[in-house]
mmCIF file of C-alpha atoms in Angstrom:
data_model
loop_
_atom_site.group_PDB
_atom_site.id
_atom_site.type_symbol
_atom_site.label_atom_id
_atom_site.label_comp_id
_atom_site.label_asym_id
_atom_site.label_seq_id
_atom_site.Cartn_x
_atom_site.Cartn_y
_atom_site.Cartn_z
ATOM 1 C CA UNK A 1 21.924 13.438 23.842
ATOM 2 C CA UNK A 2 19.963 16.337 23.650
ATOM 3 C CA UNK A 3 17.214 16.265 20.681
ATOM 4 C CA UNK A 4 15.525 19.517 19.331
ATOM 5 C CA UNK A 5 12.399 19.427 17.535
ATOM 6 C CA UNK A 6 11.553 22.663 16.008
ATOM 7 C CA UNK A 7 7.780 23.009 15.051
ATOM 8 C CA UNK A 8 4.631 21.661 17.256
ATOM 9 C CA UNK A 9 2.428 20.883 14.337
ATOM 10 C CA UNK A 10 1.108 17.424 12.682
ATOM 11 C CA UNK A 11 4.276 15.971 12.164
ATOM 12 C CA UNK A 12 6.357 17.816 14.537
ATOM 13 C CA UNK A 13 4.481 16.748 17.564
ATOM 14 C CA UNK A 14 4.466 13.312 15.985
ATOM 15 C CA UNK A 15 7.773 13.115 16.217
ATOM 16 C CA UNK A 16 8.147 14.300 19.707
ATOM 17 C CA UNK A 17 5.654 11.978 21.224
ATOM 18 C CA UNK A 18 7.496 9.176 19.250
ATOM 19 C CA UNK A 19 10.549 10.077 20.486
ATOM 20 C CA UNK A 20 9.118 10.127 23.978
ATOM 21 C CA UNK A 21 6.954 6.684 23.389
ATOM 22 C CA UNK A 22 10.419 5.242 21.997
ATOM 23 C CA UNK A 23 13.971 3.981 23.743
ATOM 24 C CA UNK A 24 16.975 5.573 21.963
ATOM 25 C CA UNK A 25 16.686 9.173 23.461
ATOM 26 C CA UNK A 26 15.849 10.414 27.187
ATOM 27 C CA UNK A 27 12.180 12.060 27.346
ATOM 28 C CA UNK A 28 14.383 14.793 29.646
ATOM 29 C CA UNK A 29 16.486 15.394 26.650
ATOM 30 C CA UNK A 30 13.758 16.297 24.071
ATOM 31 C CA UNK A 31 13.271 19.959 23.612
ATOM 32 C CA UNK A 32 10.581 21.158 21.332
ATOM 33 C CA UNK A 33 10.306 25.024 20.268
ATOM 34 C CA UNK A 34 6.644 26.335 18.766
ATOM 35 C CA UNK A 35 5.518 29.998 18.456
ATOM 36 C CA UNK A 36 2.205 29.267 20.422
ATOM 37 C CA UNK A 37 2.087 27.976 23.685
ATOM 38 C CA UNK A 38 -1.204 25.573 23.256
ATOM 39 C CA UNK A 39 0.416 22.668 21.401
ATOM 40 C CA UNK A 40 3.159 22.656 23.519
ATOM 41 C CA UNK A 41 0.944 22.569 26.794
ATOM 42 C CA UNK A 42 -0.742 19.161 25.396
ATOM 43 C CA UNK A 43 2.812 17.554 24.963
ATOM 44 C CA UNK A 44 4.166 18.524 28.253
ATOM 45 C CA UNK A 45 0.770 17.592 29.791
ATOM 46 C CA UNK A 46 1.311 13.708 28.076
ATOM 47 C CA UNK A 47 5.126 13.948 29.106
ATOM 48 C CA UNK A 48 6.041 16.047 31.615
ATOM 49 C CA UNK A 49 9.801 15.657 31.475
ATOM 50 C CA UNK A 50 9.650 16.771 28.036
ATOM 51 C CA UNK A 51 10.891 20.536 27.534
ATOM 52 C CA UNK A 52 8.592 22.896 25.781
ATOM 53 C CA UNK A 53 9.972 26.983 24.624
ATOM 54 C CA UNK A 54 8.977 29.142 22.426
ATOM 55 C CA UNK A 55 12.333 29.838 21.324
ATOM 56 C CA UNK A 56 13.580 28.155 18.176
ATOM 57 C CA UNK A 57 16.987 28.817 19.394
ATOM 58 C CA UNK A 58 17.045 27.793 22.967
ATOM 59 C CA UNK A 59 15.771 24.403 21.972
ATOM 60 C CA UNK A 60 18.672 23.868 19.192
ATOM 61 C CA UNK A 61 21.368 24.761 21.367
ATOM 62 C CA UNK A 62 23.489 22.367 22.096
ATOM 63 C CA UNK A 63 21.310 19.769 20.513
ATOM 64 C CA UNK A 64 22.971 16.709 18.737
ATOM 65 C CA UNK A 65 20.107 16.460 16.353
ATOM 66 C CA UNK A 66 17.645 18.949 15.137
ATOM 67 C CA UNK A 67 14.123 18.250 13.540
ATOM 68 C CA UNK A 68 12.784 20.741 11.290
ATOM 69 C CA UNK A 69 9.522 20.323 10.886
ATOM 70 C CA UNK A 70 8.356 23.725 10.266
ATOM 71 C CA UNK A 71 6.221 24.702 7.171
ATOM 72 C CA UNK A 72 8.448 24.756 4.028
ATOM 73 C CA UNK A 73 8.464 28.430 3.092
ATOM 74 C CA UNK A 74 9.540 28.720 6.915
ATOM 75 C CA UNK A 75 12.626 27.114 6.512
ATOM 76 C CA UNK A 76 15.325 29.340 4.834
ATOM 77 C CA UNK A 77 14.116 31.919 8.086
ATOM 78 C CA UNK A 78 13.978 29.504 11.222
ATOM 79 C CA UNK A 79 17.714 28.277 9.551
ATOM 80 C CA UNK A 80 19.475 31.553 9.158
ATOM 81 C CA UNK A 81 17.782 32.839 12.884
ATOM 82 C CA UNK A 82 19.202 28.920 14.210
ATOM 83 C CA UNK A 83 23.358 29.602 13.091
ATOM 84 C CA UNK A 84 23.675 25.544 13.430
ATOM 85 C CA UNK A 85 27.005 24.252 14.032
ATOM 86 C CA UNK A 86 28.746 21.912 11.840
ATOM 87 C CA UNK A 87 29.101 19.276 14.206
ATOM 88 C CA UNK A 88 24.946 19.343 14.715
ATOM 89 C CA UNK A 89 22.993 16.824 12.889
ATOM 90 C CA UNK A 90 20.313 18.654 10.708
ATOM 91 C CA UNK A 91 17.013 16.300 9.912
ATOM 92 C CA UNK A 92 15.008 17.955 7.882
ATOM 93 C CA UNK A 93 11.195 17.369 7.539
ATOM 94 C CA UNK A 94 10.219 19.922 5.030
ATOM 95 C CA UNK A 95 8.291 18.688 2.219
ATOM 96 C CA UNK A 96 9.921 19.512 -1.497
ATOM 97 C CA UNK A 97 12.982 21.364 0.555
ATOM 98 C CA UNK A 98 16.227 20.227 -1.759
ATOM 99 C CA UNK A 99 18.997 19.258 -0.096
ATOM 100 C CA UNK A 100 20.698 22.127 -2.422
ATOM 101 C CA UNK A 101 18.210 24.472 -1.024
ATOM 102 C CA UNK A 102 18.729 23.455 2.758
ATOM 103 C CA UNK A 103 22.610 24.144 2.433
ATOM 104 C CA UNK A 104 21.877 27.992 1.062
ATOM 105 C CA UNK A 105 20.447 28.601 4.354
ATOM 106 C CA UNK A 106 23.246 27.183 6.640
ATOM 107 C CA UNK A 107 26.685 28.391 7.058
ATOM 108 C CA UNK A 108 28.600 25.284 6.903
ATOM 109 C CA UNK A 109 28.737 23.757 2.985
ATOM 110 C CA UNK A 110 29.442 19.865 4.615
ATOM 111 C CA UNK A 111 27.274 20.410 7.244
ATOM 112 C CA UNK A 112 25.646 16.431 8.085
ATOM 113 C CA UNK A 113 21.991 16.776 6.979
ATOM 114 C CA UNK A 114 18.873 14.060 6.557
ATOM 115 C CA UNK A 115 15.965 14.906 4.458
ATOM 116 C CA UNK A 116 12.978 12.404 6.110
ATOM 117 C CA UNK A 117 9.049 11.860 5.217
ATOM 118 C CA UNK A 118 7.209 10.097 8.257
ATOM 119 C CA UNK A 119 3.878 9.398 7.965
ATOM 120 C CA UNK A 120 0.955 10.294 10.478
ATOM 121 C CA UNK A 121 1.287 6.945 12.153
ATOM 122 C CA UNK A 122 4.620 7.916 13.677
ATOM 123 C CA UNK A 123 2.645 9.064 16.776
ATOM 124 C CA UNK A 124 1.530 5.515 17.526
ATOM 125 C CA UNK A 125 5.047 4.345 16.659
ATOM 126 C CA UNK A 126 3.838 2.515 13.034
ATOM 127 C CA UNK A 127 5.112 4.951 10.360
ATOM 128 C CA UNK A 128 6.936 3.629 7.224
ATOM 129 C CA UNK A 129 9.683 6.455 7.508
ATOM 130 C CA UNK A 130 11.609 7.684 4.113
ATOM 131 C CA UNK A 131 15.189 8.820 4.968
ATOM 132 C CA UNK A 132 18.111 10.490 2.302
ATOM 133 C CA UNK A 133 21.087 11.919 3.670
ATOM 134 C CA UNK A 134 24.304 14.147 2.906
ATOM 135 C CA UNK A 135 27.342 14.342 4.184
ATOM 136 C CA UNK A 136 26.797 12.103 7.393
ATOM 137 C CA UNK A 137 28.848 9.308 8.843
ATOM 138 C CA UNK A 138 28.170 6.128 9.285
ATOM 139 C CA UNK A 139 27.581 6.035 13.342
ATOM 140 C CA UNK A 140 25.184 9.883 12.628
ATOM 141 C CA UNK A 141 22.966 7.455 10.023
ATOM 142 C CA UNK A 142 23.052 4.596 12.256
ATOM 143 C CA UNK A 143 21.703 7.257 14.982
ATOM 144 C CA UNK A 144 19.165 7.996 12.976
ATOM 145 C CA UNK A 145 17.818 5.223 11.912
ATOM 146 C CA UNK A 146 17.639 3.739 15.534
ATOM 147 C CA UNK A 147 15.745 6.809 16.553
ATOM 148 C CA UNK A 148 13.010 6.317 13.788
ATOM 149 C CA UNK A 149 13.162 2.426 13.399
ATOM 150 C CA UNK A 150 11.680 3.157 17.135
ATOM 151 C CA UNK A 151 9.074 4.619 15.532
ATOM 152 C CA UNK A 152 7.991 2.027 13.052
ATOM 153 C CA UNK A 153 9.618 0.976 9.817
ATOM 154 C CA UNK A 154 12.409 2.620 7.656
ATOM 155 C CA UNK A 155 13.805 2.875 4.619
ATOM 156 C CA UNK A 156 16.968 4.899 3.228
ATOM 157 C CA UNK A 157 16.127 6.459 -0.351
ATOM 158 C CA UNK A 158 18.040 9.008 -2.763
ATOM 159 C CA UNK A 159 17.316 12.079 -2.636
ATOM 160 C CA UNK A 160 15.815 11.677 -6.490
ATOM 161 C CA UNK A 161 13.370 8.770 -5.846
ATOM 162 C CA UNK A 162 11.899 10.252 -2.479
ATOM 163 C CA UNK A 163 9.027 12.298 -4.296
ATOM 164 C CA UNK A 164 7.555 9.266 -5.551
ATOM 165 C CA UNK A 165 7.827 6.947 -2.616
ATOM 166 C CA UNK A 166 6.204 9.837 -0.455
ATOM 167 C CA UNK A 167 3.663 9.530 -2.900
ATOM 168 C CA UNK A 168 3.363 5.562 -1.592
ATOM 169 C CA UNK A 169 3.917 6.204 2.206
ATOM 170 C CA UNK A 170 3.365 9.621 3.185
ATOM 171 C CA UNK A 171 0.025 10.337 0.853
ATOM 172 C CA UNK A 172 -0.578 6.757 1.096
ATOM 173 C CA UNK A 173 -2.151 6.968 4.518
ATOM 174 C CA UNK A 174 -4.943 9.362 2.967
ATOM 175 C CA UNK A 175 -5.542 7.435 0.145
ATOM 176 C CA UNK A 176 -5.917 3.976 2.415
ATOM 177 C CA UNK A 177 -8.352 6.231 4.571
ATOM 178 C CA UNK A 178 -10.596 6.978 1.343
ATOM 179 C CA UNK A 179 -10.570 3.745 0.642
ATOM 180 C CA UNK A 180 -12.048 3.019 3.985
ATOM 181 C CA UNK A 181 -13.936 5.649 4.327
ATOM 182 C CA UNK A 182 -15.877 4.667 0.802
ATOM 183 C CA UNK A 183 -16.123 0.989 2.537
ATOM 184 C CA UNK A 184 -17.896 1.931 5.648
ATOM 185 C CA UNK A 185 -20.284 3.809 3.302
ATOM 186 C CA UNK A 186 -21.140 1.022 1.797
ATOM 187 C CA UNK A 187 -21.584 -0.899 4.681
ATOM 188 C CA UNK A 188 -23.508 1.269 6.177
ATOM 189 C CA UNK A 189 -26.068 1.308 3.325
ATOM 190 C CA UNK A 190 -26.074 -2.633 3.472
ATOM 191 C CA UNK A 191 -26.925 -2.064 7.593
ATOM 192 C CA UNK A 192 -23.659 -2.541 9.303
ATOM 193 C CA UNK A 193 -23.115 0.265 11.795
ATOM 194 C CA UNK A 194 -19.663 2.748 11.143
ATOM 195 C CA UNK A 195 -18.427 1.625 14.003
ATOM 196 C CA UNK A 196 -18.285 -2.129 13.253
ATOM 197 C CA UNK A 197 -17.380 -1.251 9.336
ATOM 198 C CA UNK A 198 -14.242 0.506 10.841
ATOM 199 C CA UNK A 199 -13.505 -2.842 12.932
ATOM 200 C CA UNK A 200 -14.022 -5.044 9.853
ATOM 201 C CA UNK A 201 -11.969 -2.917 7.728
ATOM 202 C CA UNK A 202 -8.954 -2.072 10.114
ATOM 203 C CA UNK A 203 -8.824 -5.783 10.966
ATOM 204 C CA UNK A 204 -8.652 -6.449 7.498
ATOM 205 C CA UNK A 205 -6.130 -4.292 6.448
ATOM 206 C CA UNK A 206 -3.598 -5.344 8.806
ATOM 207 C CA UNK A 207 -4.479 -8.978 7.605
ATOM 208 C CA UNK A 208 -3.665 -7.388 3.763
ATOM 209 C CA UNK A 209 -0.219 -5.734 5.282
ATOM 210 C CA UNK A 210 1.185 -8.830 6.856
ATOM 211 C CA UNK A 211 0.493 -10.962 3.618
ATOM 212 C CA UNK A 212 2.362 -8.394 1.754
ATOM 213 C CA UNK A 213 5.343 -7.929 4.811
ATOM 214 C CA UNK A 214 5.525 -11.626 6.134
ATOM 215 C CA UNK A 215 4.540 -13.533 3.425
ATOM 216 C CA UNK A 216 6.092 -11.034 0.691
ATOM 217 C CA UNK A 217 2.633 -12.164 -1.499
ATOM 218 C CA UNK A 218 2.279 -10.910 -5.009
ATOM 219 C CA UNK A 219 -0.496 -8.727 -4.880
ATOM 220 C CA UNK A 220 -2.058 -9.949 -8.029
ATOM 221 C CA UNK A 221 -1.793 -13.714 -7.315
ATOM 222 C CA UNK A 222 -3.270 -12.949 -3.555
ATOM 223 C CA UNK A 223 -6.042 -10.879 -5.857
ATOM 224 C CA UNK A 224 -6.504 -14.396 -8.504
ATOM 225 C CA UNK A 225 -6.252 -16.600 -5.273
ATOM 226 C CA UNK A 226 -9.509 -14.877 -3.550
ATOM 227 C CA UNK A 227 -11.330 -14.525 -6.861
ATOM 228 C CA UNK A 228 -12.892 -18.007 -7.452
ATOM 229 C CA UNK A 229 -14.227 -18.502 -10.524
ATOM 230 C CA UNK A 230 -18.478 -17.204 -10.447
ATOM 231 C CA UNK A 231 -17.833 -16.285 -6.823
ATOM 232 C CA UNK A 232 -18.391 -12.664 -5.123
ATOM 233 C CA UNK A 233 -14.738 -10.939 -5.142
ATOM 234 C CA UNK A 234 -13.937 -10.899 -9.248
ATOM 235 C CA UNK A 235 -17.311 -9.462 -9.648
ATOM 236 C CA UNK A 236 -16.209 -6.857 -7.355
ATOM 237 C CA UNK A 237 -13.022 -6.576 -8.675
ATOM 238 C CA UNK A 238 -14.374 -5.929 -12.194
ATOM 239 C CA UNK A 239 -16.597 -3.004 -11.257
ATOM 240 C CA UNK A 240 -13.425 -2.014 -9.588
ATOM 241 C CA UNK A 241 -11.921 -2.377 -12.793
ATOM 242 C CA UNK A 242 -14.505 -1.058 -15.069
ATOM 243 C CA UNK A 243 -15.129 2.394 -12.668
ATOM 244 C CA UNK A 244 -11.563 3.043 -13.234
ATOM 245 C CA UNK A 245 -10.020 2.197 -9.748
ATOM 246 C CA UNK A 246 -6.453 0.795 -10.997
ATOM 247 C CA UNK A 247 -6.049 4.470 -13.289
ATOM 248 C CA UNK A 248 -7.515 6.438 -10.780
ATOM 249 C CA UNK A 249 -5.058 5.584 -8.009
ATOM 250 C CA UNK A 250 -2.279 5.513 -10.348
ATOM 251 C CA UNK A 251 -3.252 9.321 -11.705
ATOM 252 C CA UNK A 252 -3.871 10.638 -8.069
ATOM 253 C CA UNK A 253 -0.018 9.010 -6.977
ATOM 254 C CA UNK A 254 1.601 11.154 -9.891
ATOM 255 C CA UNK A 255 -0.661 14.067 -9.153
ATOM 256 C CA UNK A 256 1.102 13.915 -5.415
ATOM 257 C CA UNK A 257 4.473 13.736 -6.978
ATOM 258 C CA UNK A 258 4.423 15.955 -9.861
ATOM 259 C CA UNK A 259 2.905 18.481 -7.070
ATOM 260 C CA UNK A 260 5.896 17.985 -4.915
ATOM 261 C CA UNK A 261 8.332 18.915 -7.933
ATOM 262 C CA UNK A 262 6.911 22.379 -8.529
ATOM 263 C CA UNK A 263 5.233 23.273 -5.009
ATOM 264 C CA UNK A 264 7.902 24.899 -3.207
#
């Protein structure tokens, strides 16, 4: 099944080399189209039977599915110059595209079309992946899915709710990374070297993940369960508390989403 990713970038070439790390579609099937040749030349360098064009419409042609992961005020141009078929998949990646706005740029009004968010850790096959979808059957969403469960976790969404669980998963990786990053800081002023404060603090997240996966804990009972009474954590947790932390993470989530209403 022959796979067309259009766009190189971040999340494009994400994609690809998940695709190509993954099991549901051929390496020799992928095609991926960017206007310069540089990112291109790194894929095909990492996987050589990948194929690499400039042309946007030599690498949709014939393709099953097609990625768009192209800036959003790129789309309604790349989609018009592609003429898709109605019997191609379209899996869109633009942020804030609509699926309303997606159909105004094809030519067929029942055309099957996914609207996903992937997060940055798709290239090491670990993103949580959001997916909506129109007008698809069940085997094209099972397709899907299979492609990007290969690639981590996923999780089908409306189309309404998607803004604020990017906001969560897509964002979210940023806002973890502050977190660290502030953590090494501190370490570092207390002696411990960046290196070993990134160690401690990726070991320790993965710890805090599968609690919340595996063991489905309630964040706030894990939080009362480490927080003995006169001991170190609560009076960390109430500077947390007292500098703002809890509002300042909610205020930056619904900064993300109310930018992804009016953005585009």
């Amino acid at each position: 099944m022959k796979t067309a990713i259009i766009g190189a970038g971040n999340m494009g070439g994400a994609i690809a080399r998940g695709l190509a790390l993954g099991t549901v579609v051929n390496t020799k099937d992928i095609w991926v189209s960017n206007p310069s040749q540089e990112k291109l030349d790194r894929l095909k360098e990492e996987f050589p039977a990948i194929n690499i064009t400039n042309s946007n419409k030599e690498a949709a042609d014939e393709a099953g599915y097609i990625f768009l992961a192209v800036k959003p005020q790129l789309v309604g141009t790349v989609l018009q110059e592609l003429k898709l078929r109605k019997n191609q998949v379209l899996v869109s990646v633009a942020a804030g595209i609509m699926f309303n706005q997606l159909y105004g740029y094809v030519s067929h009004p029942n055309m099957p079309m996914f609207r996903i968010v992937p997060n940055t850790a798709i290239r090491i096959l670990q993103s949580m992946t959001l997916i909506a979808k129109s007008n698809v059957t069940g085997e094209q969403c099972k397709t899907l899915t299979d492609m990007l469960n290969g690639m981590g976790q996923t999780m089908h969404i409306d189309e309404n709710h998607i803004n604020a669980a990017t906001s969560l998963c897509s964002c979210g990786i940023a806002y973890l990374m502050k977190y660290v990053q502030a953590c090494v800081q501190a370490g570092i002023e207390s002696g411990i070297c960046p290196a070993d404060g990134k160690r401690l603090m990726a070991q320790t997240l993965q710890g805090a993940a599968c609690l919340l996966e595996k063991l489905e804990v309630d964040p706030a009972k894990e939080i009362e369960a480490v927080c003995t009474p006169g001991g170190c954590t609560i009076l960390g947790i109430n500077a947390l508390d007292h500098a703002g932390f809890p509002s300042a993470v909610i205020n930056a989530l619904k900064a993300s989403m109310s930018h992804q209403l009016y953005a585009f």
